[in-house]
PDB file of C-alpha atoms in Angstrom:
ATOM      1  CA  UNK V   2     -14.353  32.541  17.119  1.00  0.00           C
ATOM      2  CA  UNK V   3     -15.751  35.199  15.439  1.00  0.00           C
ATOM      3  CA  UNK V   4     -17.521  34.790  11.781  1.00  0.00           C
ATOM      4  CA  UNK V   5     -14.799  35.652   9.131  1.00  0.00           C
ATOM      5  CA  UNK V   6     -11.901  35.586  11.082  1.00  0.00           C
ATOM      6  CA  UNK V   7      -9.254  33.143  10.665  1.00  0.00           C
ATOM      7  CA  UNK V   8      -7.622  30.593  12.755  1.00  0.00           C
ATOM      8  CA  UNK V   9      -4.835  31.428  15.484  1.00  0.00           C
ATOM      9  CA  UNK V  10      -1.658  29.038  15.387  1.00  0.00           C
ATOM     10  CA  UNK V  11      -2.256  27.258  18.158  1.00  0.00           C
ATOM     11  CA  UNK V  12      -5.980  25.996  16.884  1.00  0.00           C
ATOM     12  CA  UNK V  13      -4.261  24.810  13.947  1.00  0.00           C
ATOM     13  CA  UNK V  14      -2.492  21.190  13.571  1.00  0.00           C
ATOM     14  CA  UNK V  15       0.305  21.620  10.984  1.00  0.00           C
ATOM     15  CA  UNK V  16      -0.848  19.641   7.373  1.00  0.00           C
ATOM     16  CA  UNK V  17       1.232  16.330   7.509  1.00  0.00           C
ATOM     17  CA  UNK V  18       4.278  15.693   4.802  1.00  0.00           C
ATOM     18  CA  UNK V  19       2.861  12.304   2.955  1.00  0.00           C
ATOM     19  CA  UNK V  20       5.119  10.824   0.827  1.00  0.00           C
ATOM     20  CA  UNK V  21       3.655   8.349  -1.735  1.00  0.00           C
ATOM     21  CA  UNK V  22       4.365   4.251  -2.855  1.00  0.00           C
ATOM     22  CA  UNK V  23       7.273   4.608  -5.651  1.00  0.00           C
ATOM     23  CA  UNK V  24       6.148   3.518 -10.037  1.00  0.00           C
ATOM     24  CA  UNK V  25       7.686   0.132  -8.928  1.00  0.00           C
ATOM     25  CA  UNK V  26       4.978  -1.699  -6.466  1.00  0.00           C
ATOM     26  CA  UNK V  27       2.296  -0.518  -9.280  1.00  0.00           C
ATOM     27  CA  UNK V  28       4.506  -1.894 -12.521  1.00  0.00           C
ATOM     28  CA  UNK V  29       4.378  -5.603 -10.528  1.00  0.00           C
ATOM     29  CA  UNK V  30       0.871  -5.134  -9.822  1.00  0.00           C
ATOM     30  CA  UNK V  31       0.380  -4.533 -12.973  1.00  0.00           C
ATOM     31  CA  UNK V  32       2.698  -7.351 -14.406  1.00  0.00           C
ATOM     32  CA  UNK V  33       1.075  -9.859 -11.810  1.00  0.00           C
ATOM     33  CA  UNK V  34      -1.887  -9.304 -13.269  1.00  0.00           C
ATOM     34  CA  UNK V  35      -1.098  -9.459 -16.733  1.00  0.00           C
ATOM     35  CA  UNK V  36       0.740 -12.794 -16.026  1.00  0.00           C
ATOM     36  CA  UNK V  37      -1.956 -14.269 -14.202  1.00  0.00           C
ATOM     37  CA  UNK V  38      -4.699 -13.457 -15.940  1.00  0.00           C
ATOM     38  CA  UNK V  39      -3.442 -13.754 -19.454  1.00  0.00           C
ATOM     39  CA  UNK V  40      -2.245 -17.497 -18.761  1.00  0.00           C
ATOM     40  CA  UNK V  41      -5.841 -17.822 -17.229  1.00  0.00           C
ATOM     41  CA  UNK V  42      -7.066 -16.637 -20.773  1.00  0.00           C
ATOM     42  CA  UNK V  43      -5.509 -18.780 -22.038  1.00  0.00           C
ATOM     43  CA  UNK V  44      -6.020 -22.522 -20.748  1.00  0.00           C
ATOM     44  CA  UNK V  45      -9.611 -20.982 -20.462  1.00  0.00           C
ATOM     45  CA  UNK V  46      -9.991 -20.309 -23.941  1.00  0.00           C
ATOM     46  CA  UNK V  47      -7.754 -24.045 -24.703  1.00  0.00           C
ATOM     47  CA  UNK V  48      -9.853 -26.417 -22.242  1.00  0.00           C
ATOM     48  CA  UNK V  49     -12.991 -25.337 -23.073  1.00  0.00           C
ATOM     49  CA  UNK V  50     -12.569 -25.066 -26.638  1.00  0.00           C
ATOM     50  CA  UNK V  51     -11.125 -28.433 -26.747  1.00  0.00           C
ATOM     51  CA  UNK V  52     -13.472 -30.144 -24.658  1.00  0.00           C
ATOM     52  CA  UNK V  53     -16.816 -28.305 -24.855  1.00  0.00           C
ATOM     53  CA  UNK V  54     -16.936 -26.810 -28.159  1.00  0.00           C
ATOM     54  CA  UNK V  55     -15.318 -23.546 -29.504  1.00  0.00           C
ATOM     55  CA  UNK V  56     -18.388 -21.370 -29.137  1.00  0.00           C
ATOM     56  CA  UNK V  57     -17.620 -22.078 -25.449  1.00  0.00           C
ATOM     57  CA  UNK V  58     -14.268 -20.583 -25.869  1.00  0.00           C
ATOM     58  CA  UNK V  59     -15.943 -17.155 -25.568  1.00  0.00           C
ATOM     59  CA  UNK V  60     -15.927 -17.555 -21.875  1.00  0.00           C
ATOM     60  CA  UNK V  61     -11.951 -16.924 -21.834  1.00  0.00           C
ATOM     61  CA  UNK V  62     -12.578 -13.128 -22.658  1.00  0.00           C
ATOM     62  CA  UNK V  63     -14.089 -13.345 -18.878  1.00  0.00           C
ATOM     63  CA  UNK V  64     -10.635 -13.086 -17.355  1.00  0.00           C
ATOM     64  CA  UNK V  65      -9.937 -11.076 -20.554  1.00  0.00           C
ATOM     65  CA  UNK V  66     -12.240  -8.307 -18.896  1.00  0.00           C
ATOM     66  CA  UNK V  67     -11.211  -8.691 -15.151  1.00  0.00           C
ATOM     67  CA  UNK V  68      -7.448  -7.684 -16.799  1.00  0.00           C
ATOM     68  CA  UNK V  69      -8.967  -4.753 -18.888  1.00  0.00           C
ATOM     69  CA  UNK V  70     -10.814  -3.455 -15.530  1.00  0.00           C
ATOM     70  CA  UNK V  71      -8.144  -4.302 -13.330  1.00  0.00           C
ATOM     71  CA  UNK V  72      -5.022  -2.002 -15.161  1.00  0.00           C
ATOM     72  CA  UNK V  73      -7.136   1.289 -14.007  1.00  0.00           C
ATOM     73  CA  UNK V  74      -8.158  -0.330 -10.838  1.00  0.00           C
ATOM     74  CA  UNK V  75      -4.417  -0.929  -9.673  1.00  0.00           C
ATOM     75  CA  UNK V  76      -3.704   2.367 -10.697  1.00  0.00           C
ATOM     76  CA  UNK V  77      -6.375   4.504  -8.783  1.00  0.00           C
ATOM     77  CA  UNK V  78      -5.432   1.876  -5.151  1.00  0.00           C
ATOM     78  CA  UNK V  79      -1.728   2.473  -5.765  1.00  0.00           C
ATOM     79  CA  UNK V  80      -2.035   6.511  -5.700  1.00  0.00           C
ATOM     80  CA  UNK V  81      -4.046   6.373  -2.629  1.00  0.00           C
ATOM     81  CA  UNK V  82      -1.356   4.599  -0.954  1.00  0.00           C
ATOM     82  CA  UNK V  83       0.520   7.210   1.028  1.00  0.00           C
ATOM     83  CA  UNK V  84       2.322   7.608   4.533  1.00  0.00           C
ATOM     84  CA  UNK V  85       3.492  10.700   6.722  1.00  0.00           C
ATOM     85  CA  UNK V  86       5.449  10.884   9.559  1.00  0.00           C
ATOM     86  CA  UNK V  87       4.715  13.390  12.191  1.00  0.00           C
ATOM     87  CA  UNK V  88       6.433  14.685  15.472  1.00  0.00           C
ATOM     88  CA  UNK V  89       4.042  11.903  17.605  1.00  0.00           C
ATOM     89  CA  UNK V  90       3.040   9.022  15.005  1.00  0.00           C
ATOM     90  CA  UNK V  91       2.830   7.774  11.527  1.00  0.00           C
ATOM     91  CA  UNK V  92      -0.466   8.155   9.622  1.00  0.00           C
ATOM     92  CA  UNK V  93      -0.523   5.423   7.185  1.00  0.00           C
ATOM     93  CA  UNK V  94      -3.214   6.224   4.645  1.00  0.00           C
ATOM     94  CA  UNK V  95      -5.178   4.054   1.397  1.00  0.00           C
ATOM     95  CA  UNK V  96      -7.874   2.992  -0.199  1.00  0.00           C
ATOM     96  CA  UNK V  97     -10.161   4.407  -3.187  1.00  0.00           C
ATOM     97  CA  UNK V  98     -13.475   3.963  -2.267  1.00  0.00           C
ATOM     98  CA  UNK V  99     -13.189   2.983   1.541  1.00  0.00           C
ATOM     99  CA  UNK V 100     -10.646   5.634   2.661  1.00  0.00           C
ATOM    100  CA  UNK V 101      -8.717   3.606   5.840  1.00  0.00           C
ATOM    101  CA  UNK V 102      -6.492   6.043   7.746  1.00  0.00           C
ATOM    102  CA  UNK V 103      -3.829   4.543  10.488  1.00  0.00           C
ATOM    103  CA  UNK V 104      -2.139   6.375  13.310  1.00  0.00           C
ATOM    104  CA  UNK V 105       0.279   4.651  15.234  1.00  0.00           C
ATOM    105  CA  UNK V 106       2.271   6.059  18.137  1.00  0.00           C
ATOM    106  CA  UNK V 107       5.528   5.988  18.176  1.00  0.00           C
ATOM    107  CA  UNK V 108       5.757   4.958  21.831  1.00  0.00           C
ATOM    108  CA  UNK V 109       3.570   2.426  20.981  1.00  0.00           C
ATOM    109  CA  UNK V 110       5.233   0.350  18.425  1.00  0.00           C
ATOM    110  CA  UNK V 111       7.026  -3.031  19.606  1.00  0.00           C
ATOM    111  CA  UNK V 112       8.431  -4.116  15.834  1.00  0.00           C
ATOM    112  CA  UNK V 113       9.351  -2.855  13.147  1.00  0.00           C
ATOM    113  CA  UNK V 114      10.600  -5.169  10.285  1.00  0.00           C
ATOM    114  CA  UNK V 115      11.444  -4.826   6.598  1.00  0.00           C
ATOM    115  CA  UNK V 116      10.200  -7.677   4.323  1.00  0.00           C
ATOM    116  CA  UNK V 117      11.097  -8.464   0.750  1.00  0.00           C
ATOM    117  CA  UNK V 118       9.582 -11.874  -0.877  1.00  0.00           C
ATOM    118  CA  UNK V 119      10.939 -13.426  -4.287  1.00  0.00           C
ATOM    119  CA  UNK V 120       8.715 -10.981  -6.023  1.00  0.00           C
ATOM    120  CA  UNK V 121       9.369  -8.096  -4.286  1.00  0.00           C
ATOM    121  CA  UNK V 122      13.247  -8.509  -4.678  1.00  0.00           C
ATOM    122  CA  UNK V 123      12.976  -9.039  -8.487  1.00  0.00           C
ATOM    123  CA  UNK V 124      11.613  -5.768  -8.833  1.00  0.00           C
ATOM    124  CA  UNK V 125      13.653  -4.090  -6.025  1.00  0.00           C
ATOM    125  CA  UNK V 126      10.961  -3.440  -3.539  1.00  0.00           C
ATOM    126  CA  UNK V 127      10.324  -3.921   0.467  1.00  0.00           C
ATOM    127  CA  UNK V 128       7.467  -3.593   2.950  1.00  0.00           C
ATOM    128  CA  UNK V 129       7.900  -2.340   6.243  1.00  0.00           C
ATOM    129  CA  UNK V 130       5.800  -4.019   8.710  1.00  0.00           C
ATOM    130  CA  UNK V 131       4.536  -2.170  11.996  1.00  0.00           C
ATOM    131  CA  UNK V 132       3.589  -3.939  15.172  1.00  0.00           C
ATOM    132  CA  UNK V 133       2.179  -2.410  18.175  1.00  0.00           C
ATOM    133  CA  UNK V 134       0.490  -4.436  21.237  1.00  0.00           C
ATOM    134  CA  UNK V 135      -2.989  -3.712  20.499  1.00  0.00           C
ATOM    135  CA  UNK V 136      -3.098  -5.938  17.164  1.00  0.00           C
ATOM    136  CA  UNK V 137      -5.727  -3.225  15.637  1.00  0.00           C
ATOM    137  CA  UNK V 138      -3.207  -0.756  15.114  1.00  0.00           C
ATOM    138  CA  UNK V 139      -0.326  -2.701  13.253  1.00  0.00           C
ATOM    139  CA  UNK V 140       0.338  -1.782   9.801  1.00  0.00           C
ATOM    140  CA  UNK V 141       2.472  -2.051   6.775  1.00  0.00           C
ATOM    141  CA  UNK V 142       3.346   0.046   4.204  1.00  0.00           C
ATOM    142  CA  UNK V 143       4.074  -1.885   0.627  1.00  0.00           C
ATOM    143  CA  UNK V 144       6.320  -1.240  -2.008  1.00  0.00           C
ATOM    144  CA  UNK V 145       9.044   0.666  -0.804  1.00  0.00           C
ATOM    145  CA  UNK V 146      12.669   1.106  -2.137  1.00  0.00           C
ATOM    146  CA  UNK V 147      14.289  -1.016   0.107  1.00  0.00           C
ATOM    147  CA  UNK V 148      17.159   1.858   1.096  1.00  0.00           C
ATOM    148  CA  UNK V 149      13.646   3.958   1.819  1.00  0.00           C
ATOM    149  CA  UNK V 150      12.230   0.816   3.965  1.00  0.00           C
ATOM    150  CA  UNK V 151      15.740   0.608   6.231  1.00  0.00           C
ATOM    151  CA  UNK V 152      15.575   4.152   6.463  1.00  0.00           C
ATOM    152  CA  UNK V 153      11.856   4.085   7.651  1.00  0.00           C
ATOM    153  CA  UNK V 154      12.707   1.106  10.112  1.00  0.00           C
ATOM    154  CA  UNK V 155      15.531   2.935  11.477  1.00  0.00           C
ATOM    155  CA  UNK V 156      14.038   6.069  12.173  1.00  0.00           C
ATOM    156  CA  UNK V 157      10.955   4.535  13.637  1.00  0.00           C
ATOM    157  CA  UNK V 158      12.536   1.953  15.898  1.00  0.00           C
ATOM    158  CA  UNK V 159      14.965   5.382  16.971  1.00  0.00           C
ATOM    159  CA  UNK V 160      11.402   7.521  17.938  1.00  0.00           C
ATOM    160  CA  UNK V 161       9.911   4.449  19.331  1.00  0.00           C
ATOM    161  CA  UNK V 162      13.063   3.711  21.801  1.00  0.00           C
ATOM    162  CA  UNK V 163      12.369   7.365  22.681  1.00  0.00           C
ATOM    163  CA  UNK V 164       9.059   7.922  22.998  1.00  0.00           C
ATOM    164  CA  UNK V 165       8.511   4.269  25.147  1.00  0.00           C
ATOM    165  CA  UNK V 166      11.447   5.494  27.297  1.00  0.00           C
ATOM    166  CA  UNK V 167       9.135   8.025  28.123  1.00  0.00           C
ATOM    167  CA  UNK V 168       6.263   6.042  29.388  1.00  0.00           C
TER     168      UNK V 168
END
């Protein structure tokens, strides 16, 4: 290709759609770590202050610290949580400072299954859960709505059937 000229269509691979987590997955992060951390805090700050001394107490503003760092922390690994579906595969895509991309085949996939713990349900939320035979390339992608996660499962199990018929 010549200097300055631009790319034909065919050299070029169209830019994938990626569609990112919904608010909800990060506001029970968030709340998880509130919870868990703050009650840490607390019997923290109440054991050692009742039975080593209240200048020991101090050492409750440890998990106190972890929840201040953590709020921003949540934030920045929940936006770089995204997924796009393409003609061939899903790309599954996260991580802040250790980018981790996943492509997995359609044809390839054996399972797909949509999973919603105690947790998850109380704040209206699924996962959808990928298997494929080489273990290495399974995946999930968290926090979905769970009409977004049948959705996902159906259309994926659909392209799968297809693409395996193929093989």
């Amino acid at each position: 290709m010549e200097t300055g000229s631009t790319p034909t269509a065919e050299n070029t691979m169209p830019e994938p759609v990626w569609t990112g987590l919904p608010p909800g997955l990060l506001r029970m992060r968030r709340l998880l770590l509130v919870v868990w951390l703050g009650l840490l805090t607390i019997a923290v700050g109440l054991l050692l202050g009742l039975f080593a001394g209240p200048g020991w107490a101090a050492f409750a503003l440890l998990p106190l610290a972890l929840m201040v760092w953590g709020w921003p922390m949540l934030g920045r690994n929940w936006r770089s949580w995204r997924y796009a579906e393409r003609a061939d595969d899903l790309l599954i895509s996260r991580g802040v400072l250790w980018r981790e991309e996943t492509v997995v085949p359609y044809g390839r996939m054996q399972l797909v299954e949509v999973t919603s713990g105690p947790v998850e349900r109380h704040f209206g939320l699924a996962s959808v859960q990928l298997h494929t035979a080489a273990a290495a390339t399974d995946a999930c992608i968290p926090g979905l709505d769970p009409a977004e996660a049948e959705r996902l499962r159906d259309r994926l199990t659909e392209l799968g059937e297809a693409r395996s018929a193929g093989l």
